[in-house]
Amino acid sequence: MKRTLILTVSAFLMGSSAFAAEAIEGNWKTASGETAVIAPCGSAFCVTLKTGKHAGKQIGKMSGTGNSYSGEITDPANDKTYSGTGTVSGSSLSMKGCVLKVLCKSQTWSRL
């Protein structure tokens, strides 16, 4: 009984580190079908393309917690950078990029 309890507590403590990760972290399928990875970098989260024509290119940097993030997003096709936001809901990430907070474009990414 004592050994089972120790193993259960150890498994719980080891598994609890998964809860420390932010919702935005992970691999995402972009609207264009590429894979992007979002991972901690300094005090923010960097968005880097893993696949496609622009693989390896960092296309964003966002800060935030929970399900709401903001920062900058770059369109790799034209290399233009926009103010951006990201909202995580389940296995979806709604990304929005704006110029002067007036001209905005949105897309939804799916968690892989």
Coordinates of C-alpha atoms in Angstrom, one line a residue:
M1 CA 0.0 0.0 0.0
K2 CA 2.8 2.5 1.0
R3 CA 4.7 1.8 -2.3
T4 CA 1.5 2.3 -4.4
L5 CA 0.9 5.6 -2.7
I6 CA 4.4 6.8 -3.3
L7 CA 4.2 5.8 -7.0
T8 CA 0.9 7.5 -7.3
V9 CA 2.1 10.8 -5.7
S10 CA 5.3 10.7 -7.8
A11 CA 3.3 10.2 -11.0
F12 CA 1.0 13.1 -10.0
L13 CA 3.9 15.4 -9.3
M14 CA 5.7 14.5 -12.5
G15 CA 2.6 14.9 -14.5
S16 CA 1.8 18.3 -12.9
S17 CA 4.6 19.9 -14.8
A18 CA 2.4 19.7 -17.9
F19 CA 0.0 22.1 -16.3
A20 CA 2.8 24.7 -16.0
A21 CA 3.0 25.1 -19.7
E22 CA 1.0 27.9 -21.3
A23 CA -1.9 27.0 -23.5
I24 CA -0.3 28.6 -26.6
E25 CA 2.8 26.3 -26.4
G26 CA 3.0 23.5 -28.9
N27 CA 2.8 22.6 -32.6
W28 CA 0.1 24.2 -34.7
K29 CA -1.2 23.7 -38.2
T30 CA -1.5 27.1 -39.8
A31 CA -4.3 28.2 -42.1
S32 CA -2.0 27.6 -45.1
G33 CA -1.3 24.0 -43.9
E34 CA 2.3 24.5 -42.6
T35 CA 3.3 23.6 -39.1
A36 CA 4.4 26.3 -36.7
V37 CA 5.9 25.7 -33.2
I38 CA 5.2 28.1 -30.4
A39 CA 7.8 27.9 -27.6
P40 CA 9.1 30.1 -24.8
C41 CA 11.9 32.5 -25.7
G42 CA 12.9 34.9 -23.0
S43 CA 9.9 36.3 -21.4
A44 CA 7.7 35.7 -24.5
F45 CA 6.7 32.9 -26.9
C46 CA 8.3 32.7 -30.3
V47 CA 6.3 31.5 -33.3
T48 CA 8.6 29.6 -35.8
L49 CA 7.6 27.8 -38.9
K50 CA 8.7 24.1 -39.0
T51 CA 7.5 23.2 -42.5
G52 CA 7.0 24.7 -45.9
K53 CA 8.8 27.3 -48.0
H54 CA 9.8 29.4 -45.0
A55 CA 10.7 26.5 -42.6
G56 CA 12.9 27.8 -39.7
K57 CA 11.8 31.4 -40.0
Q58 CA 10.5 33.1 -36.8
I59 CA 7.3 34.8 -37.7
G60 CA 6.1 36.1 -34.4
K61 CA 6.7 36.9 -30.8
M62 CA 3.8 37.0 -28.3
S63 CA 3.3 37.5 -24.6
G64 CA 0.5 36.6 -22.3
T65 CA -1.0 33.9 -20.1
G66 CA -3.9 31.6 -20.0
N67 CA -5.7 31.9 -23.3
S68 CA -4.9 35.5 -24.4
Y69 CA -1.7 36.6 -26.0
S70 CA -0.5 39.7 -27.9
G71 CA 2.6 40.8 -29.8
E72 CA 3.8 40.9 -33.4
I73 CA 3.1 38.5 -36.3
T74 CA 5.0 38.6 -39.6
D75 CA 3.5 37.4 -42.9
P76 CA 6.4 35.3 -44.3
A77 CA 5.2 35.7 -47.9
N78 CA 5.7 39.5 -47.9
D79 CA 7.8 40.0 -44.8
K80 CA 5.4 42.6 -43.3
T81 CA 5.0 42.7 -39.6
Y82 CA 1.6 43.4 -37.9
S83 CA 0.4 43.9 -34.4
G84 CA -1.2 40.6 -33.4
T85 CA -3.3 38.7 -30.9
G86 CA -3.8 35.1 -30.3
T87 CA -6.6 33.4 -28.4
V88 CA -6.5 29.8 -27.4
S89 CA -9.8 27.9 -27.2
G90 CA -9.4 24.1 -26.8
S91 CA -7.4 22.9 -29.7
S92 CA -7.9 26.1 -31.8
L93 CA -5.7 29.2 -31.9
S94 CA -7.4 32.3 -33.3
M95 CA -4.7 34.6 -34.7
K96 CA -5.4 38.2 -35.7
G97 CA -3.0 40.7 -37.3
C98 CA -3.7 44.3 -37.8
V99 CA -2.2 47.4 -39.4
L100 CA -3.1 50.6 -37.4
K101 CA -5.7 48.5 -35.5
V102 CA -8.1 49.1 -38.4
L103 CA -7.1 46.7 -41.2
C104 CA -7.1 43.3 -39.7
K105 CA -6.8 39.7 -41.0
S106 CA -7.8 36.6 -39.0
Q107 CA -7.1 32.9 -39.3
T108 CA -7.5 29.9 -37.1
W109 CA -4.8 27.4 -36.4
S110 CA -5.3 23.8 -35.1
R111 CA -3.3 22.1 -32.5
L112 CA -1.3 19.1 -33.8

